[in-house]
Coordinates of C-alpha atoms (C1' of nucleotides) in Angstrom, one line a residue:
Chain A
X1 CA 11.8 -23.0 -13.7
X2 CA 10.6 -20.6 -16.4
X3 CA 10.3 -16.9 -15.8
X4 CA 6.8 -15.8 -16.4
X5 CA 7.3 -12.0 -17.4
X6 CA 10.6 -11.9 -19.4
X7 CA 10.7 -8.0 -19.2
X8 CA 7.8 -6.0 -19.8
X9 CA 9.2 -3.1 -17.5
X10 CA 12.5 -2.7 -19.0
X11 CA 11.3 0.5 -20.7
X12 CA 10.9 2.5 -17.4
X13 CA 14.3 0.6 -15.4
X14 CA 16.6 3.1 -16.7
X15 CA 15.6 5.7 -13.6
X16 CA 16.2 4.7 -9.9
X17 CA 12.5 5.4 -9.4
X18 CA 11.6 3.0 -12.1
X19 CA 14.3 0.3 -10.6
X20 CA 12.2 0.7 -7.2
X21 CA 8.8 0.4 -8.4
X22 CA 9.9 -2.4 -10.6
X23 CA 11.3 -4.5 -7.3
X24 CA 7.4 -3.3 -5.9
X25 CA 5.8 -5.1 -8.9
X26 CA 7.7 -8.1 -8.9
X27 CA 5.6 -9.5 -5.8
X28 CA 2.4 -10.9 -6.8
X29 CA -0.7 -12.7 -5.1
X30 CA 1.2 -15.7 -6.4
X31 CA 4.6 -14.4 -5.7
X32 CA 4.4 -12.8 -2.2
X33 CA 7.7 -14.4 -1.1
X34 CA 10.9 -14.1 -3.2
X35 CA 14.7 -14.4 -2.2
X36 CA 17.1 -11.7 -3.5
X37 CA 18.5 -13.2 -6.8
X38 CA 14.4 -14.0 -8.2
X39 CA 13.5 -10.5 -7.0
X40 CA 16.3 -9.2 -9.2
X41 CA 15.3 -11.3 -12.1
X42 CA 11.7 -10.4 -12.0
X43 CA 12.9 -6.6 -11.8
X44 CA 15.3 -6.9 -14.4
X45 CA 18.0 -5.8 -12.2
X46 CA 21.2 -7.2 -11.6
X47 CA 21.6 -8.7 -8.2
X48 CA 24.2 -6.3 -6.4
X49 CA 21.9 -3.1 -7.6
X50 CA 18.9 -4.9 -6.3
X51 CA 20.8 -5.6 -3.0
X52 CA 21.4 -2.1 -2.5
X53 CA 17.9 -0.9 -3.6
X54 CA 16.1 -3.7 -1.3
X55 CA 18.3 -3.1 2.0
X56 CA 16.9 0.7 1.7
X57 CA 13.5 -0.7 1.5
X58 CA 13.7 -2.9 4.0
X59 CA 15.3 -0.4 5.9
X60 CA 12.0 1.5 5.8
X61 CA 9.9 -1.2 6.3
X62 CA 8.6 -1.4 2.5
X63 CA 9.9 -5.0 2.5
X64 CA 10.2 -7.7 5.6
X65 CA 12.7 -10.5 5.3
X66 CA 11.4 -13.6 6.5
X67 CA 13.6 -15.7 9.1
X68 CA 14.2 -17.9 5.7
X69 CA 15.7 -14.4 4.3
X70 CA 13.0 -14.5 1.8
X71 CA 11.3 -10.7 1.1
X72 CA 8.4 -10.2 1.5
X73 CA 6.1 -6.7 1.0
X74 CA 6.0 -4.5 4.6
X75 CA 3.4 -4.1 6.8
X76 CA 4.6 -0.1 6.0
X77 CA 4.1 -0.5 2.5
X78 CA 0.5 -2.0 3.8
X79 CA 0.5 1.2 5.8
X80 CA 1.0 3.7 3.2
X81 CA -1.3 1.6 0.4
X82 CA -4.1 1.5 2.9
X83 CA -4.3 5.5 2.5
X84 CA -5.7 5.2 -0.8
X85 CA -9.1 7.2 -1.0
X86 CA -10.2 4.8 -3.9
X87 CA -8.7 1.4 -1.5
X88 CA -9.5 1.9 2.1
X89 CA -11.6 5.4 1.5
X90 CA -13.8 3.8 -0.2
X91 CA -14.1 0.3 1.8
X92 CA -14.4 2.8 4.7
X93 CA -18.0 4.1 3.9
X94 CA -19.1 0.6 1.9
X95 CA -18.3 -1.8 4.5
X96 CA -21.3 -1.5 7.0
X97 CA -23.4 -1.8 4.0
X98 CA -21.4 -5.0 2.6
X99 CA -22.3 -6.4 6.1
X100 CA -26.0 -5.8 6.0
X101 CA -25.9 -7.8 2.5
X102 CA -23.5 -10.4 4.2
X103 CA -26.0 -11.0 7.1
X104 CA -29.3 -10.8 5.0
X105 CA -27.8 -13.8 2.3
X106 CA -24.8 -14.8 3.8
X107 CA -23.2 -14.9 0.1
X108 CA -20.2 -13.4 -1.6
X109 CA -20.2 -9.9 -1.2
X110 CA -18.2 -8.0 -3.4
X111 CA -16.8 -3.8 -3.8
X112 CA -15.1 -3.0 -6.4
X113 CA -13.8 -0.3 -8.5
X114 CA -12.5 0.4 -12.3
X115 CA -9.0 1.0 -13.1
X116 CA -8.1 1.5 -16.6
X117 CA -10.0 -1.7 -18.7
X118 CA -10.1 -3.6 -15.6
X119 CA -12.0 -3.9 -12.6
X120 CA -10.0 -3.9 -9.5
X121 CA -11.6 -5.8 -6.1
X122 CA -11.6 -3.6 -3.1
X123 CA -13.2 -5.7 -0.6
X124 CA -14.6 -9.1 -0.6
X125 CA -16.9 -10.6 2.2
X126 CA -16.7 -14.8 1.4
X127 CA -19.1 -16.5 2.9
X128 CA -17.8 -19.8 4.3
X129 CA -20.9 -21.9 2.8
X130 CA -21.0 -19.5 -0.1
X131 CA -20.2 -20.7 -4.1
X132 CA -16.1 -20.3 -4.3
X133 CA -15.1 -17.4 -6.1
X134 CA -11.6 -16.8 -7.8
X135 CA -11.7 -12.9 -6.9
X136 CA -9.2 -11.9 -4.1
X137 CA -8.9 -8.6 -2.4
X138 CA -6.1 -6.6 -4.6
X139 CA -6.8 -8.7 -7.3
X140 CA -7.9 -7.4 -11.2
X141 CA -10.6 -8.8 -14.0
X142 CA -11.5 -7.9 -17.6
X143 CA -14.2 -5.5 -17.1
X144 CA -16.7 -7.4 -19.4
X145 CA -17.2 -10.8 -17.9
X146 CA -17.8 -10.3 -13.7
X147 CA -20.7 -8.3 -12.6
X148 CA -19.3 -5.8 -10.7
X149 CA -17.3 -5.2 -14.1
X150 CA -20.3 -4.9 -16.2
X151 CA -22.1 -2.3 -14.0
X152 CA -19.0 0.1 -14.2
X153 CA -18.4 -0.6 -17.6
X154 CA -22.1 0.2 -18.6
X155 CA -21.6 3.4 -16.8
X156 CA -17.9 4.3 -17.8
X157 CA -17.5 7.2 -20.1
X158 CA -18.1 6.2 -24.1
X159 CA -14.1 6.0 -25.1
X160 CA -13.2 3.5 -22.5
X161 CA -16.7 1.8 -23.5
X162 CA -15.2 1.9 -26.6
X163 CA -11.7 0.6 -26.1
X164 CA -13.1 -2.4 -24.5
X165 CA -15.3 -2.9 -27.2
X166 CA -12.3 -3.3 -29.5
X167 CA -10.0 -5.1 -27.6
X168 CA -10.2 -8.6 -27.7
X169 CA -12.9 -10.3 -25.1
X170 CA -11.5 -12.9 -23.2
X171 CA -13.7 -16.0 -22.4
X172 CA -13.3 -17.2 -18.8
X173 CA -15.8 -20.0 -19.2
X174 CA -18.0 -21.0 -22.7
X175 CA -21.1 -18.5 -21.3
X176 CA -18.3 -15.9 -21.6
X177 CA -19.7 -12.9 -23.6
X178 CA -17.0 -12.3 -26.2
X179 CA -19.2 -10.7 -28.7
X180 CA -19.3 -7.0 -28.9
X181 CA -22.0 -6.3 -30.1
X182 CA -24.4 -8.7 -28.4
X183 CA -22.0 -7.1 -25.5
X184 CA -23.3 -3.9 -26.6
X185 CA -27.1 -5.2 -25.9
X186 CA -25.8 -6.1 -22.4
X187 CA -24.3 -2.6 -21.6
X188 CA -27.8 -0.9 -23.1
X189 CA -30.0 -3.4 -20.3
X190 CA -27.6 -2.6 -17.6
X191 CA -28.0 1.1 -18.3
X192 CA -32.2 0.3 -18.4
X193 CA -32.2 -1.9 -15.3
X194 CA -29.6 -0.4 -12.9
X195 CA -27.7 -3.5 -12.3
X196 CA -25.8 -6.1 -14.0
X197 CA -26.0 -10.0 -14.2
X198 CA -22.8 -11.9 -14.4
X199 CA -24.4 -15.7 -15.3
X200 CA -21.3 -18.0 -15.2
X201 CA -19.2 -15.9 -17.0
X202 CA -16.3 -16.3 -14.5
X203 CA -17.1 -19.5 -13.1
X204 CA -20.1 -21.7 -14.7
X205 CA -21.5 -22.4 -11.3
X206 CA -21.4 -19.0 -10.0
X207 CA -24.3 -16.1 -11.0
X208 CA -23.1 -12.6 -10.0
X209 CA -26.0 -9.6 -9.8
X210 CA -24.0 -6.1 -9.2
X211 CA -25.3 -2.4 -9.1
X212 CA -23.5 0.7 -9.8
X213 CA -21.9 3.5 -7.2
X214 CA -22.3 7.0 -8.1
X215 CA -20.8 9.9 -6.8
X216 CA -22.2 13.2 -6.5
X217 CA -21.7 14.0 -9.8
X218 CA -23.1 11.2 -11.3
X219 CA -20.0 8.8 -12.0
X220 CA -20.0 5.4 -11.3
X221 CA -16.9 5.0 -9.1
X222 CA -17.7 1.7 -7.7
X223 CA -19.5 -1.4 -7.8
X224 CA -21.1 -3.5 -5.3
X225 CA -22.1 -7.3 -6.3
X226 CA -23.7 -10.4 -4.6
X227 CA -22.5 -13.6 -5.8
X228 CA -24.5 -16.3 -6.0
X229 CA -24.8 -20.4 -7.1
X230 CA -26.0 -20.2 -10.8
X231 CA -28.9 -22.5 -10.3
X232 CA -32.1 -21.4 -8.7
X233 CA -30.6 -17.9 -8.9
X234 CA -33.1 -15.3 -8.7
X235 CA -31.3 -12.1 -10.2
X236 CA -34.0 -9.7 -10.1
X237 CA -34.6 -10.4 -6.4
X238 CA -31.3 -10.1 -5.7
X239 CA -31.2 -7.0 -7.4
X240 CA -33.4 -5.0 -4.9
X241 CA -31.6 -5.6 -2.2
X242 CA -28.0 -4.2 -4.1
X243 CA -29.5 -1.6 -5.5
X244 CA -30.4 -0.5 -1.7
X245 CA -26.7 -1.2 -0.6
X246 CA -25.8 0.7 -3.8
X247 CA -27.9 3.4 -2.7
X248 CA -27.0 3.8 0.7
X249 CA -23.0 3.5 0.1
X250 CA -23.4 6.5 -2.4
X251 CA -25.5 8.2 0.7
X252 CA -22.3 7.5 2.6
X253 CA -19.3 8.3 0.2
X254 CA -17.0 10.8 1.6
X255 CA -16.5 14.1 -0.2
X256 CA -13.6 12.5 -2.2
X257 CA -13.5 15.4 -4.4
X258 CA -13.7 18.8 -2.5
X259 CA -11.7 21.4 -3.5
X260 CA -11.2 23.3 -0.3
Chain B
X1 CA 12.4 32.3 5.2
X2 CA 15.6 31.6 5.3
X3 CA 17.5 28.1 4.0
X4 CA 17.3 26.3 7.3
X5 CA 19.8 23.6 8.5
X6 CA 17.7 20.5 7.1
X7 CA 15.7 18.7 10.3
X8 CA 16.3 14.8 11.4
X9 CA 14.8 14.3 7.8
X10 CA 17.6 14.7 5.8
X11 CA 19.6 11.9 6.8
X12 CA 17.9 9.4 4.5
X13 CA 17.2 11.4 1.9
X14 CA 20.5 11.3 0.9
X15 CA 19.8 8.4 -2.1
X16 CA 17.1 8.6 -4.7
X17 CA 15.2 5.7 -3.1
X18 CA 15.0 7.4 0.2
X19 CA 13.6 10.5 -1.4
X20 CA 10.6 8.3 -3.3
X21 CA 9.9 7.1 0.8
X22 CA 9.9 9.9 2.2
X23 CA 7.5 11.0 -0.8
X24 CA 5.0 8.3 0.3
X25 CA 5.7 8.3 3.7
X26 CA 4.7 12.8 3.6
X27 CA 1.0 10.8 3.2
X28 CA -0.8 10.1 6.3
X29 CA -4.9 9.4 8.0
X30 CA -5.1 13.4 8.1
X31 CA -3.1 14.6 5.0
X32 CA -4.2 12.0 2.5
X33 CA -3.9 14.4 -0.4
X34 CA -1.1 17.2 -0.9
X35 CA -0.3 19.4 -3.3
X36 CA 3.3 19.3 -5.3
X37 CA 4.5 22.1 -3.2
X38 CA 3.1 20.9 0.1
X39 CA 4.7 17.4 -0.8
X40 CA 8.1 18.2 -1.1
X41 CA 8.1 20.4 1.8
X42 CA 7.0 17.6 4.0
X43 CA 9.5 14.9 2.5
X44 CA 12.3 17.6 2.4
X45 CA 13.1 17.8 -0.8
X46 CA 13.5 20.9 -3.5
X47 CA 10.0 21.1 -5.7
X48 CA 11.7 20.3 -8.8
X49 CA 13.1 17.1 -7.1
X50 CA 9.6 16.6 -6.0
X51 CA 8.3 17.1 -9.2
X52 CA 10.4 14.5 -11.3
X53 CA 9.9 11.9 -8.8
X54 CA 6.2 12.4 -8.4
X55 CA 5.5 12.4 -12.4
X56 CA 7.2 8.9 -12.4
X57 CA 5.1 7.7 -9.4
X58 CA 2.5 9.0 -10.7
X59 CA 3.1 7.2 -14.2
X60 CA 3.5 3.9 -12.4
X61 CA -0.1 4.7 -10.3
X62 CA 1.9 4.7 -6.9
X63 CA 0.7 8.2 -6.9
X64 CA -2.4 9.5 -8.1
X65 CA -3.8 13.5 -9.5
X66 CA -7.4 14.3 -8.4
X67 CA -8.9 16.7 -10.7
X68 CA -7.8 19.5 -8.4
X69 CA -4.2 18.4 -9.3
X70 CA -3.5 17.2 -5.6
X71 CA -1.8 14.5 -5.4
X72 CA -3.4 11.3 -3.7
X73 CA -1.9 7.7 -2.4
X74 CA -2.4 5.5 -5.7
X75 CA -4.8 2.2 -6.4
X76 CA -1.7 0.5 -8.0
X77 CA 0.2 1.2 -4.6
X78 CA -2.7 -0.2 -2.3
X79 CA -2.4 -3.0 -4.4
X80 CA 1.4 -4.1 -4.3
X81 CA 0.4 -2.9 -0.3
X82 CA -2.1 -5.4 0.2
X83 CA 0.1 -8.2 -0.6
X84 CA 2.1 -7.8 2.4
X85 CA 1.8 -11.4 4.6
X86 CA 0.8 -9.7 8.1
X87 CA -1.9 -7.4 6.2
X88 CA -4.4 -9.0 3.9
X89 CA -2.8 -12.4 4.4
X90 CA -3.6 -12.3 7.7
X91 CA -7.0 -10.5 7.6
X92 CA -8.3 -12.7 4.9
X93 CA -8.0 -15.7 7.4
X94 CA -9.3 -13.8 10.3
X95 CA -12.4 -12.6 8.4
X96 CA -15.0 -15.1 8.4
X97 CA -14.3 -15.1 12.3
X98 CA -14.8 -11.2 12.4
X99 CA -18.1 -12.0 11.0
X100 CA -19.4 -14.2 13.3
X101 CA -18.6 -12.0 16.1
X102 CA -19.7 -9.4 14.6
X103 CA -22.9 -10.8 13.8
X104 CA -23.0 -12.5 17.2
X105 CA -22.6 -8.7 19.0
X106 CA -22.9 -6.0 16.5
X107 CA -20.6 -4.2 18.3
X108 CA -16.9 -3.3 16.9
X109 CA -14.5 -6.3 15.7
X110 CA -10.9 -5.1 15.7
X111 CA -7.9 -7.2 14.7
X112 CA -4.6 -6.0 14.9
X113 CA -0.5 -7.4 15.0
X114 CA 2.0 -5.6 16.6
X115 CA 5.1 -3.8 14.8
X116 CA 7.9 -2.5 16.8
X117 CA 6.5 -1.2 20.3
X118 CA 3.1 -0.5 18.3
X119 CA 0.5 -2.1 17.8
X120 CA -1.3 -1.5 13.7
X121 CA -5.2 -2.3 13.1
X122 CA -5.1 -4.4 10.1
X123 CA -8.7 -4.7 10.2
X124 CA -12.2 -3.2 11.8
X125 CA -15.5 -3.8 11.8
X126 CA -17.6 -0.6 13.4
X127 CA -20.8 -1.3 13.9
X128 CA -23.1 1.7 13.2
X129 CA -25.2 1.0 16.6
X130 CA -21.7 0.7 18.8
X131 CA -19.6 2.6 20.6
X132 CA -17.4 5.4 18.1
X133 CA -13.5 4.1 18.4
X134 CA -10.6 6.1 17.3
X135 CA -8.8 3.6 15.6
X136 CA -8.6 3.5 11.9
X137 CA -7.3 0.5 9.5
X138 CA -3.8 1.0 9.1
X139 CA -3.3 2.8 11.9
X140 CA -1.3 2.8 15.3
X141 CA -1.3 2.7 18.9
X142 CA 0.7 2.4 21.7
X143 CA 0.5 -0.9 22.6
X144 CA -0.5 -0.5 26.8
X145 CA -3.5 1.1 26.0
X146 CA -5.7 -0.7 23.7
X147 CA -6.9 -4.5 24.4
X148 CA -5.2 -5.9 21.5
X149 CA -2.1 -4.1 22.2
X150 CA -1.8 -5.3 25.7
X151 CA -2.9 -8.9 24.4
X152 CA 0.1 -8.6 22.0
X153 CA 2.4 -7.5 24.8
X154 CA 1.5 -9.9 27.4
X155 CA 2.8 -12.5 24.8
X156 CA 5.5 -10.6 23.5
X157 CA 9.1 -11.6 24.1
X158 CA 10.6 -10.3 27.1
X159 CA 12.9 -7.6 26.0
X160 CA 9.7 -5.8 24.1
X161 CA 8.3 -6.2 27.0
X162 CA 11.4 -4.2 28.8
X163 CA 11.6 -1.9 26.0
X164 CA 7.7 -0.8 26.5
X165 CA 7.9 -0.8 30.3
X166 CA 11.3 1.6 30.2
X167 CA 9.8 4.0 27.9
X168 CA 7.4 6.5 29.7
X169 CA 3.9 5.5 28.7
X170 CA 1.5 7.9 27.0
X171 CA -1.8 8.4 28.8
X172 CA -4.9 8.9 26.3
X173 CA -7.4 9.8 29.2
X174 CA -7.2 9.3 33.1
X175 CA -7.7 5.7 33.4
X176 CA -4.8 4.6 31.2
X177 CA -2.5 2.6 33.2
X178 CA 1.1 4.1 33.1
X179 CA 2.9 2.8 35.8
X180 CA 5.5 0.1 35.1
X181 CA 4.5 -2.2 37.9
X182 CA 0.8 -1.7 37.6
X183 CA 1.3 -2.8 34.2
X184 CA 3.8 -5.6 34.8
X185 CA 1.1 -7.1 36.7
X186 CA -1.7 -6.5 34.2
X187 CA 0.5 -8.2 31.7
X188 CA 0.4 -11.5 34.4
X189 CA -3.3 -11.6 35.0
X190 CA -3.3 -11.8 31.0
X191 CA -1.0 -14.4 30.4
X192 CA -3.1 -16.3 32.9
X193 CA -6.5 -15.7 32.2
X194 CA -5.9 -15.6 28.7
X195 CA -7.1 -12.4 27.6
X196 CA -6.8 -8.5 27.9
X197 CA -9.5 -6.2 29.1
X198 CA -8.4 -1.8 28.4
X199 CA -11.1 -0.7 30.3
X200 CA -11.4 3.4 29.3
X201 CA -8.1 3.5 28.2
X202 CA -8.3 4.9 25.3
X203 CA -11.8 6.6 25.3
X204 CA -13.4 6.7 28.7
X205 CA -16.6 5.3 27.5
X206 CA -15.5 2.1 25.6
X207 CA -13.9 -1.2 26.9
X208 CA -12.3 -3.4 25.1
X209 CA -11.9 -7.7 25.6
X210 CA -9.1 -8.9 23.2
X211 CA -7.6 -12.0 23.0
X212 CA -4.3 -13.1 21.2
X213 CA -4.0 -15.5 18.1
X214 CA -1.2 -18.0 18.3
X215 CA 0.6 -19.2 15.7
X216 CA 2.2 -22.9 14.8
X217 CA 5.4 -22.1 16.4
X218 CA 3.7 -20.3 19.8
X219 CA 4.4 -17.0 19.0
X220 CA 1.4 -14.3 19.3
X221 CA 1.1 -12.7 15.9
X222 CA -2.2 -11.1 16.2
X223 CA -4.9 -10.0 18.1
X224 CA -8.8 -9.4 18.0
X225 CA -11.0 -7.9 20.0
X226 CA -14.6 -6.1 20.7
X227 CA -14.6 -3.4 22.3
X228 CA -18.2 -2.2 23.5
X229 CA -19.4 0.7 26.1
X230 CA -17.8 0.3 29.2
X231 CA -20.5 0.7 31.5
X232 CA -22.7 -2.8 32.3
X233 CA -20.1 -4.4 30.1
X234 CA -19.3 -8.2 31.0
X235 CA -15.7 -8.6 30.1
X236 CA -15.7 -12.4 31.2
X237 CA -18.6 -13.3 29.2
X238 CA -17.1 -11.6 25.8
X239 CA -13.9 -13.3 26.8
X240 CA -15.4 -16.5 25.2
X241 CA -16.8 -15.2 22.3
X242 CA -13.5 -13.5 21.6
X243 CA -11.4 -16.5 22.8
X244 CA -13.1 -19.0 20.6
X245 CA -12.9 -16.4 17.4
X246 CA -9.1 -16.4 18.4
X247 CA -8.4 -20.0 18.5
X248 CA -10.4 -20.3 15.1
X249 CA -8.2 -17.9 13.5
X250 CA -5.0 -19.6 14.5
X251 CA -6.4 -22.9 13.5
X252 CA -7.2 -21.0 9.6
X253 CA -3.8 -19.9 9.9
X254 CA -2.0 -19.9 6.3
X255 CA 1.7 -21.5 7.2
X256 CA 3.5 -17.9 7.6
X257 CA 5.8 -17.4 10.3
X258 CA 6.5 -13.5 11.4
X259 CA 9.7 -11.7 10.0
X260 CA 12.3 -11.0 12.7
Chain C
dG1 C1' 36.6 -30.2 4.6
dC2 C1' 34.9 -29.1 0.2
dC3 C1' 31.5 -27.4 -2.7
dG4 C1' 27.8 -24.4 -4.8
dA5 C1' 24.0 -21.2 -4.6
dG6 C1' 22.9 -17.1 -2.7
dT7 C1' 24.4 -12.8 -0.7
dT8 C1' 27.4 -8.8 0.4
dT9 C1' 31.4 -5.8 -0.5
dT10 C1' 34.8 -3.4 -3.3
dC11 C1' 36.2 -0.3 -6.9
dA12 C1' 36.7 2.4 -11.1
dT13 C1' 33.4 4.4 -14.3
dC14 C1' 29.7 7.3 -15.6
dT15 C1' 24.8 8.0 -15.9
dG16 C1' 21.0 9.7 -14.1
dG17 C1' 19.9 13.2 -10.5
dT18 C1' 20.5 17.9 -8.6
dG19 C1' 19.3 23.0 -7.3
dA20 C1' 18.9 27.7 -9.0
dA21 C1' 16.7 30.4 -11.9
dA22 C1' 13.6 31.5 -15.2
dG23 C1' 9.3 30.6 -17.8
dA24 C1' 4.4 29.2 -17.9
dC25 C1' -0.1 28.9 -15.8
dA26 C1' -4.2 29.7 -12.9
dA27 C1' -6.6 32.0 -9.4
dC28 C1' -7.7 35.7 -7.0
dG29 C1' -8.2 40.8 -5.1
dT30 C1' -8.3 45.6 -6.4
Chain D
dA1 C1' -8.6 44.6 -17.1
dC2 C1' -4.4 44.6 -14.5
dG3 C1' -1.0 43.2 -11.4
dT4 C1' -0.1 39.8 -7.7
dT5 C1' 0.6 35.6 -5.7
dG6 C1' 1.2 30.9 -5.4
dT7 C1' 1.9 26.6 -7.8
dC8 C1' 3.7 24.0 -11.4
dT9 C1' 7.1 22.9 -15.2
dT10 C1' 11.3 23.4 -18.0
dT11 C1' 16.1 24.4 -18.8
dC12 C1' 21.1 23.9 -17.9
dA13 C1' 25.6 23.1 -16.2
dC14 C1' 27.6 20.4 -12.4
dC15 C1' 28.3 16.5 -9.7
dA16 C1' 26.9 12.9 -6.3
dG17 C1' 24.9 8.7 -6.1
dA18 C1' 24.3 4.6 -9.0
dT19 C1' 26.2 1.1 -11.7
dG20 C1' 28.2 -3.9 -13.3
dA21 C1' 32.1 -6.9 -13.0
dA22 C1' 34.5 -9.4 -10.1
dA23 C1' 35.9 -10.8 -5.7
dA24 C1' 34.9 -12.0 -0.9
dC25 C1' 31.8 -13.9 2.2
dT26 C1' 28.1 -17.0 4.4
dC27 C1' 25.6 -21.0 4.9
dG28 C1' 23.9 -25.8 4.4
dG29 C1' 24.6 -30.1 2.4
dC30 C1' 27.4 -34.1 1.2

DNA sequence: GCCGAGTTTTCATCTGGTGAAAGACAACGT
DNA sequence: ACGTTGTCTTTCACCAGATGAAAACTCGGC
């Protein structure tokens, strides 16, 4: 079996620290379940050092062996994570909101927010008779192609605008934007409009129509999209009702940000 | 003050890794951000300690620095977090049945699994019309008090069972049940009937109908429930709604069996 | 019973971690 | 403006916990 990341992290393994967070990282939504000697791999660690490192986390509860032995990530680890004001915080205040979406379309409803050049997805209501989606709770996306990414991206600060712009685009699917500049356009009607549309650039059969969070000081810290079959889509329609969500979620936002 | 002999804490701290837990574990629902100095107190260790092993969490996004330089539970940690089988594993099967009852009542959808002699809310829907809970995603409770605790007890193994019924039992207001025998015979009427009523128990004004979710080998690995106001409240006829959400659940089941 | 992959322990070596103390910085209160 | 207070960061000499190699152990399978 070939080892997908040969040893990206190898840089940061010389500290303990970096040796436990490495062993974090090395589970992935495609990896949840690893026995000892592919954890060390992954982590770039050799197997008795991971041993010792993993029985300590296990000890804690940051990892759960399976009755096959196999580790797994801790519900305490699940504990800890969910105390994240930009994870559960956030999903906190949003959520009724998601659910008055959810009920008036029964679609995908999605909440997300930006990390770094990519969009990270904090909650995700699927509806069972809804388009499939490949988005997953946890799970990350280049900024430029899904809708939710778009509105944050349109509102991000110029540099990271910028750096995006650089990079190379990715193309999920042939409508794909991978052109900066006509990217640029898109950023420009986003900023006009107040909300983004996402027209099979993830999947071709699925339209995505997102609006922007802001906090009180006028940052977009989240996103909130409806997702939607491509055909017979009506974006602008859509749009009033996220724009509403949008609106109330802001309304709702804790004071992430007091100083006290 | 003087140098005091180090607390109960100190006997993990011992190893680097131990330190970087009790760093994350100083987080919690009602100190979700600390300052340096505030953090190493709570995880007992010197601030230059702190310091080092916070920079490197903090480079890795386990930890995050608000603009008021206190320090906050990280989006890259809530990530690796919600990759843990019995949190988002679990809720994203139980979701689309949360939904429906949820839409079916409007009143609040809790689901839960137990972990130790606790019981930990993996996920809740409040609604905003229904009766104000105390519980919190992610957090715990003792597990004779709440309806999906006792649900999760009831079909717990015997010596958890023993284990809860030895210990003396918190009381959360005056109609929590805390005598061993009352509660042995609670825990009957539930395995019979099939679910668990926590009538006031936890807040005089709400009751709660929970019903357990059985996986492929038998075992109760999670719980939902609604809990509504308590008075007028027909626990019998929510007992179906809740029932049938539970069976669904278990029948959506991905094929993960529970650690220990 | 033998084998092999995976896991745990041992041991000598040494690397990364440690606290105290001092320096740097920001935010008050007078 | 000035000193004060609390927090954060850096330095340095010392050492405790971490390390890999190799060996011992544990299971299933044949």
């Amino acid at each position: 079996m070939p080892v997908p990341p040969p040893s990206a992290a190898a840089d940061r393994c010389r500290t303990v620290t970096g040796k436990v967070l490495a062993l974090l990282a090395a589970f992935g939504p495609d990896t949840p379940a690893l026995t000892l000697s592919e954890l060390a791999r992954r982590a770039g660690l050799s197997v008795p050092t991971a041993h010792r490192r993993v029985s300590e986390l296990v000890a804690w509860g940051a990892l759960e062996r399976g009755p096959d032995r196999r580790l797994r990530i801790g519900l305490r680890l699940w504990e800890v994570g969910s105390l994240a004001p930009r994870g559960l915080g956030l999903r906190e205040a949003a959520l009724p909101f998601l659910e008055d979406l959810y009920e008036l379309t029964h679609e995908n409803v999605q909440f997300a927010v930006r990390d770094g050049l990519e969009v990270v997805f904090v909650e995700r209501i699927a509806g069972r008779h809804a388009v499939p989606v490949l988005t997953r709770v946890g799970g990350r996306f280049a900024l430029h192609a899904t809708g939710v990414g778009l509105a944050l991206l349109a509102h991000a600060a110029p540099e990271v605008q910028e750096q995006v712009l650089a990079a190379p685009l990715p193309a999920y699917t042939s409508k794909t934007v991978t052109d900066p500049m006509v990217l640029r356009q898109m950023l420009a009607d986003i900023r006009r409009d107040g909300y983004a549309v996402s027209d099979g650039q993830v999947t071709l059969d699925a339209l995505s129509v997102a609006a922007p969070i802001f906090s009180a000081d006028g940052t977009a810290i989240a996103a909130v999209s409806l997702v939607v079959r491509a055909d017979g889509a009506q974006p602008a329609a859509l749009a009033l009702a996220i724009r509403g969500a949008a609106r109330g979620i802001a309304r709702a936002l804790p004071t992430l940000r007091q100083p006290c």
